[in-house]
mmCIF file of C-alpha atoms in Angstrom:
data_model
loop_
_atom_site.group_PDB
_atom_site.id
_atom_site.type_symbol
_atom_site.label_atom_id
_atom_site.label_comp_id
_atom_site.label_asym_id
_atom_site.label_seq_id
_atom_site.Cartn_x
_atom_site.Cartn_y
_atom_site.Cartn_z
ATOM 1 C CA UNK L 20 -2.773 4.233 10.605
ATOM 2 C CA UNK L 21 -3.530 1.956 8.009
ATOM 3 C CA UNK L 22 -0.854 -0.428 6.453
ATOM 4 C CA UNK L 23 -1.452 0.773 3.122
ATOM 5 C CA UNK L 24 -4.428 3.167 1.631
ATOM 6 C CA UNK L 25 -5.754 3.515 -2.182
ATOM 7 C CA UNK L 26 -5.956 7.286 -3.413
ATOM 8 C CA UNK L 27 -8.760 7.422 -5.008
ATOM 9 C CA UNK L 28 -9.438 11.253 -6.047
ATOM 10 C CA UNK L 29 -7.331 13.115 -8.630
ATOM 11 C CA UNK L 30 -6.164 16.338 -6.501
ATOM 12 C CA UNK L 31 -5.644 14.094 -3.370
ATOM 13 C CA UNK L 32 -3.427 11.709 -5.295
ATOM 14 C CA UNK L 33 -1.524 14.949 -7.199
ATOM 15 C CA UNK L 34 -0.668 16.529 -4.010
ATOM 16 C CA UNK L 35 0.825 13.199 -2.515
ATOM 17 C CA UNK L 36 2.703 13.252 -5.319
ATOM 18 C CA UNK L 37 4.318 16.324 -4.823
ATOM 19 C CA UNK L 38 8.022 15.496 -3.873
ATOM 20 C CA UNK L 39 8.357 17.517 -0.495
ATOM 21 C CA UNK L 40 4.708 16.414 0.226
ATOM 22 C CA UNK L 41 5.735 12.631 -0.148
ATOM 23 C CA UNK L 42 9.092 13.327 2.336
ATOM 24 C CA UNK L 43 6.502 14.996 4.599
ATOM 25 C CA UNK L 44 4.065 11.697 4.525
ATOM 26 C CA UNK L 45 6.706 9.420 4.891
ATOM 27 C CA UNK L 46 7.987 11.108 7.741
ATOM 28 C CA UNK L 47 4.822 11.114 9.802
ATOM 29 C CA UNK L 48 4.973 7.471 9.767
ATOM 30 C CA UNK L 49 5.065 8.568 14.150
ATOM 31 C CA UNK L 50 3.648 11.596 15.061
ATOM 32 C CA UNK L 51 5.133 14.578 14.728
ATOM 33 C CA UNK L 52 4.637 18.974 14.802
ATOM 34 C CA UNK L 53 5.331 21.001 12.504
ATOM 35 C CA UNK L 54 8.621 22.304 13.968
ATOM 36 C CA UNK L 55 10.408 19.159 14.005
ATOM 37 C CA UNK L 56 9.168 18.190 10.708
ATOM 38 C CA UNK L 57 10.951 21.294 9.529
ATOM 39 C CA UNK L 58 14.495 19.881 10.847
ATOM 40 C CA UNK L 59 13.720 16.671 9.836
ATOM 41 C CA UNK L 60 13.498 17.909 5.980
ATOM 42 C CA UNK L 61 15.214 20.896 5.916
ATOM 43 C CA UNK L 62 12.338 23.778 5.368
ATOM 44 C CA UNK L 63 11.180 26.357 7.441
ATOM 45 C CA UNK L 64 8.265 25.783 10.090
ATOM 46 C CA UNK L 65 5.832 27.831 7.417
ATOM 47 C CA UNK L 66 6.489 26.127 4.548
ATOM 48 C CA UNK L 67 6.203 22.733 6.563
ATOM 49 C CA UNK L 68 2.787 23.844 7.353
ATOM 50 C CA UNK L 69 1.359 25.149 4.196
ATOM 51 C CA UNK L 70 2.029 21.286 3.165
ATOM 52 C CA UNK L 71 0.798 20.186 6.052
ATOM 53 C CA UNK L 72 -2.294 21.736 5.439
ATOM 54 C CA UNK L 73 -2.340 20.861 1.961
ATOM 55 C CA UNK L 74 -2.333 17.104 2.352
ATOM 56 C CA UNK L 75 -4.632 17.558 6.210
ATOM 57 C CA UNK L 76 -7.479 18.870 3.524
ATOM 58 C CA UNK L 77 -7.434 15.908 1.008
ATOM 59 C CA UNK L 78 -7.202 13.415 4.584
ATOM 60 C CA UNK L 79 -3.698 12.237 3.794
ATOM 61 C CA UNK L 80 -2.740 13.544 7.326
ATOM 62 C CA UNK L 81 -5.067 14.155 10.729
ATOM 63 C CA UNK L 82 -4.110 15.377 14.118
ATOM 64 C CA UNK L 83 -3.868 12.934 16.603
ATOM 65 C CA UNK L 84 -3.006 15.419 19.822
ATOM 66 C CA UNK L 85 -1.549 18.916 20.776
ATOM 67 C CA UNK L 86 1.305 19.554 23.347
ATOM 68 C CA UNK L 87 2.330 22.394 25.207
ATOM 69 C CA UNK L 88 5.760 23.552 23.569
ATOM 70 C CA UNK L 89 7.136 27.104 24.578
ATOM 71 C CA UNK L 90 4.204 28.899 25.349
ATOM 72 C CA UNK L 91 2.403 27.471 22.283
ATOM 73 C CA UNK L 92 -0.198 24.719 21.464
ATOM 74 C CA UNK L 93 1.675 22.771 18.413
ATOM 75 C CA UNK L 94 -0.635 20.010 16.621
ATOM 76 C CA UNK L 95 0.595 16.598 16.344
ATOM 77 C CA UNK L 96 0.057 15.028 13.022
ATOM 78 C CA UNK L 97 0.259 11.605 11.528
ATOM 79 C CA UNK L 98 -0.204 10.024 7.920
ATOM 80 C CA UNK L 99 -3.258 8.384 7.361
ATOM 81 C CA UNK L 100 -1.210 5.346 6.051
ATOM 82 C CA UNK L 101 2.658 3.945 6.019
ATOM 83 C CA UNK L 102 2.209 3.957 2.532
ATOM 84 C CA UNK L 103 0.008 4.211 -0.284
ATOM 85 C CA UNK L 104 -1.077 3.571 -3.483
ATOM 86 C CA UNK L 105 -3.016 5.377 -6.395
ATOM 87 C CA UNK L 106 -6.072 3.778 -7.988
ATOM 88 C CA UNK L 107 -6.834 4.079 -11.547
ATOM 89 C CA UNK L 108 -10.268 5.790 -10.375
ATOM 90 C CA UNK L 109 -7.820 9.274 -9.945
ATOM 91 C CA UNK L 110 -7.455 9.110 -13.825
ATOM 92 C CA UNK L 111 -11.246 9.238 -14.576
ATOM 93 C CA UNK L 112 -12.265 8.089 -18.054
ATOM 94 C CA UNK L 113 -8.191 7.936 -18.825
ATOM 95 C CA UNK L 114 -7.694 4.961 -16.368
ATOM 96 C CA UNK L 115 -6.602 1.236 -17.302
ATOM 97 C CA UNK L 116 -9.494 -1.280 -17.654
ATOM 98 C CA UNK L 117 -8.673 -4.787 -18.735
ATOM 99 C CA UNK L 118 -12.172 -4.566 -21.213
ATOM 100 C CA UNK L 119 -10.700 -2.459 -23.840
ATOM 101 C CA UNK L 120 -7.365 -5.117 -24.366
ATOM 102 C CA UNK L 121 -7.989 -7.591 -27.035
ATOM 103 C CA UNK L 122 -4.456 -9.489 -26.085
ATOM 104 C CA UNK L 123 -5.473 -11.175 -22.927
ATOM 105 C CA UNK L 124 -1.834 -12.651 -23.007
ATOM 106 C CA UNK L 125 -0.280 -9.650 -22.932
ATOM 107 C CA UNK L 126 1.797 -7.562 -20.267
ATOM 108 C CA UNK L 127 -0.337 -4.653 -20.634
ATOM 109 C CA UNK L 128 -3.541 -6.674 -19.973
ATOM 110 C CA UNK L 129 -2.375 -8.230 -16.511
ATOM 111 C CA UNK L 130 -1.267 -4.084 -15.639
ATOM 112 C CA UNK L 131 -4.763 -3.367 -16.505
ATOM 113 C CA UNK L 132 -6.052 -6.549 -14.195
ATOM 114 C CA UNK L 133 -3.949 -4.945 -11.151
ATOM 115 C CA UNK L 134 -5.180 -1.886 -11.673
ATOM 116 C CA UNK L 135 -8.783 -2.901 -11.630
ATOM 117 C CA UNK L 136 -7.980 -4.787 -8.484
ATOM 118 C CA UNK L 137 -6.500 -1.919 -6.894
ATOM 119 C CA UNK L 138 -9.688 0.452 -7.970
ATOM 120 C CA UNK L 139 -12.262 -2.452 -6.641
ATOM 121 C CA UNK L 140 -10.535 -3.478 -3.353
ATOM 122 C CA UNK L 141 -9.705 0.264 -2.403
ATOM 123 C CA UNK L 142 -13.449 0.954 -2.923
ATOM 124 C CA UNK L 143 -14.631 -2.142 -0.218
ATOM 125 C CA UNK L 144 -12.094 -1.365 1.948
ATOM 126 C CA UNK L 145 -12.990 2.683 2.056
ATOM 127 C CA UNK L 146 -16.657 1.405 2.805
ATOM 128 C CA UNK L 147 -15.619 -1.215 4.869
ATOM 129 C CA UNK L 148 -13.723 1.042 7.274
ATOM 130 C CA UNK L 149 -17.313 3.382 7.260
ATOM 131 C CA UNK L 150 -18.595 0.424 8.592
ATOM 132 C CA UNK L 151 -16.532 -0.992 10.956
ATOM 133 C CA UNK L 152 -15.779 -4.418 8.969
ATOM 134 C CA UNK L 153 -13.863 -6.608 7.559
ATOM 135 C CA UNK L 154 -13.276 -7.511 3.637
ATOM 136 C CA UNK L 155 -13.240 -10.612 2.838
ATOM 137 C CA UNK L 156 -10.641 -11.407 0.516
ATOM 138 C CA UNK L 157 -8.278 -14.101 -0.391
ATOM 139 C CA UNK L 158 -4.033 -13.670 -1.893
ATOM 140 C CA UNK L 159 -1.879 -16.375 -3.312
ATOM 141 C CA UNK L 160 1.613 -14.740 -3.872
ATOM 142 C CA UNK L 161 4.495 -17.052 -4.559
ATOM 143 C CA UNK L 162 8.201 -17.326 -6.807
ATOM 144 C CA UNK L 163 8.202 -20.323 -9.292
ATOM 145 C CA UNK L 164 11.421 -21.069 -11.650
ATOM 146 C CA UNK L 165 10.511 -23.117 -14.887
ATOM 147 C CA UNK L 166 13.228 -25.810 -16.405
ATOM 148 C CA UNK L 167 11.908 -24.406 -20.046
ATOM 149 C CA UNK L 168 9.503 -22.596 -22.035
ATOM 150 C CA UNK L 169 8.085 -25.779 -22.258
ATOM 151 C CA UNK L 170 7.561 -26.366 -18.553
ATOM 152 C CA UNK L 171 5.854 -22.999 -18.368
ATOM 153 C CA UNK L 172 3.474 -23.911 -20.602
ATOM 154 C CA UNK L 173 2.473 -27.004 -19.397
ATOM 155 C CA UNK L 174 2.224 -25.258 -16.010
ATOM 156 C CA UNK L 175 0.017 -22.302 -17.254
ATOM 157 C CA UNK L 176 -2.069 -25.187 -18.827
ATOM 158 C CA UNK L 177 -2.750 -27.218 -16.021
ATOM 159 C CA UNK L 178 -3.243 -24.493 -13.690
ATOM 160 C CA UNK L 179 -6.120 -22.726 -16.177
ATOM 161 C CA UNK L 180 -7.653 -26.540 -16.769
ATOM 162 C CA UNK L 181 -7.283 -26.771 -12.298
ATOM 163 C CA UNK L 182 -8.386 -23.467 -11.795
ATOM 164 C CA UNK L 183 -11.462 -23.835 -14.064
ATOM 165 C CA UNK L 184 -12.626 -27.163 -13.092
ATOM 166 C CA UNK L 185 -12.570 -25.262 -9.251
ATOM 167 C CA UNK L 186 -14.714 -22.570 -10.575
ATOM 168 C CA UNK L 187 -17.003 -24.838 -12.020
ATOM 169 C CA UNK L 188 -17.399 -27.166 -8.619
ATOM 170 C CA UNK L 189 -18.141 -24.270 -6.588
ATOM 171 C CA UNK L 190 -19.696 -21.248 -8.853
ATOM 172 C CA UNK L 191 -23.635 -21.213 -7.969
ATOM 173 C CA UNK L 192 -24.800 -18.895 -10.375
ATOM 174 C CA UNK L 193 -28.196 -18.848 -7.755
ATOM 175 C CA UNK L 194 -26.648 -17.325 -4.769
ATOM 176 C CA UNK L 195 -27.308 -13.199 -4.314
ATOM 177 C CA UNK L 196 -24.655 -10.609 -6.197
ATOM 178 C CA UNK L 197 -23.077 -10.222 -2.680
ATOM 179 C CA UNK L 198 -21.347 -13.249 -2.659
ATOM 180 C CA UNK L 199 -19.948 -12.557 -5.852
ATOM 181 C CA UNK L 200 -16.146 -12.569 -6.109
ATOM 182 C CA UNK L 201 -13.256 -11.943 -8.829
ATOM 183 C CA UNK L 202 -10.519 -14.568 -9.308
ATOM 184 C CA UNK L 203 -7.287 -12.892 -11.146
ATOM 185 C CA UNK L 204 -4.630 -15.124 -11.513
ATOM 186 C CA UNK L 205 -1.709 -13.760 -13.201
ATOM 187 C CA UNK L 206 2.237 -14.690 -13.389
ATOM 188 C CA UNK L 207 4.941 -12.259 -14.763
ATOM 189 C CA UNK L 208 8.726 -12.434 -14.530
ATOM 190 C CA UNK L 209 10.313 -10.913 -11.555
ATOM 191 C CA UNK L 210 12.625 -8.278 -12.347
ATOM 192 C CA UNK L 211 16.674 -8.907 -11.751
ATOM 193 C CA UNK L 212 16.641 -5.740 -9.814
ATOM 194 C CA UNK L 213 13.392 -6.019 -7.897
ATOM 195 C CA UNK L 214 15.181 -4.266 -4.899
ATOM 196 C CA UNK L 215 16.628 -1.370 -6.302
ATOM 197 C CA UNK L 216 12.932 0.467 -6.623
ATOM 198 C CA UNK L 217 12.656 -0.232 -2.690
ATOM 199 C CA UNK L 218 16.229 1.288 -1.768
#
């Protein structure tokens, strides 16, 4: 099971976003049978089986083993990942695209950049999984507080200058396309209710 998986296909996204199926995916962090899940989520076994077949058809759950139970062979299923993100690619032509933004300093441009990261890195991970390889990435995540708006502006200017200097030092136009990386730097206020959506 992956820690996180990116759902690229629109049908899979619609399937996963169904409230009952979302509950089933969460309950399948550990292998379970339809009968066990039916007890956990308060549905009939038949209804659970219907939803499991739909999830399985989209590759969101898979069988890990069977067990003999009460004279029957019972399938044990598990979710493909512990958590999911829907790729903007699932929206087709309506997907977020930073190239459509005219305001590079707007919050919506930052959302479009983040969406592109999900789409691109999700695609890289899928290919790497198929080839049993790893994707070379770099992530930096930190928090900071500014004493004033002027300090925030000064930080942004200095960060842009330092990043530009590093890019100029290491960028090699003659390197093969396979060695090209996208660098995205973003900052946003931390919502005061950031824990509320995790409860």
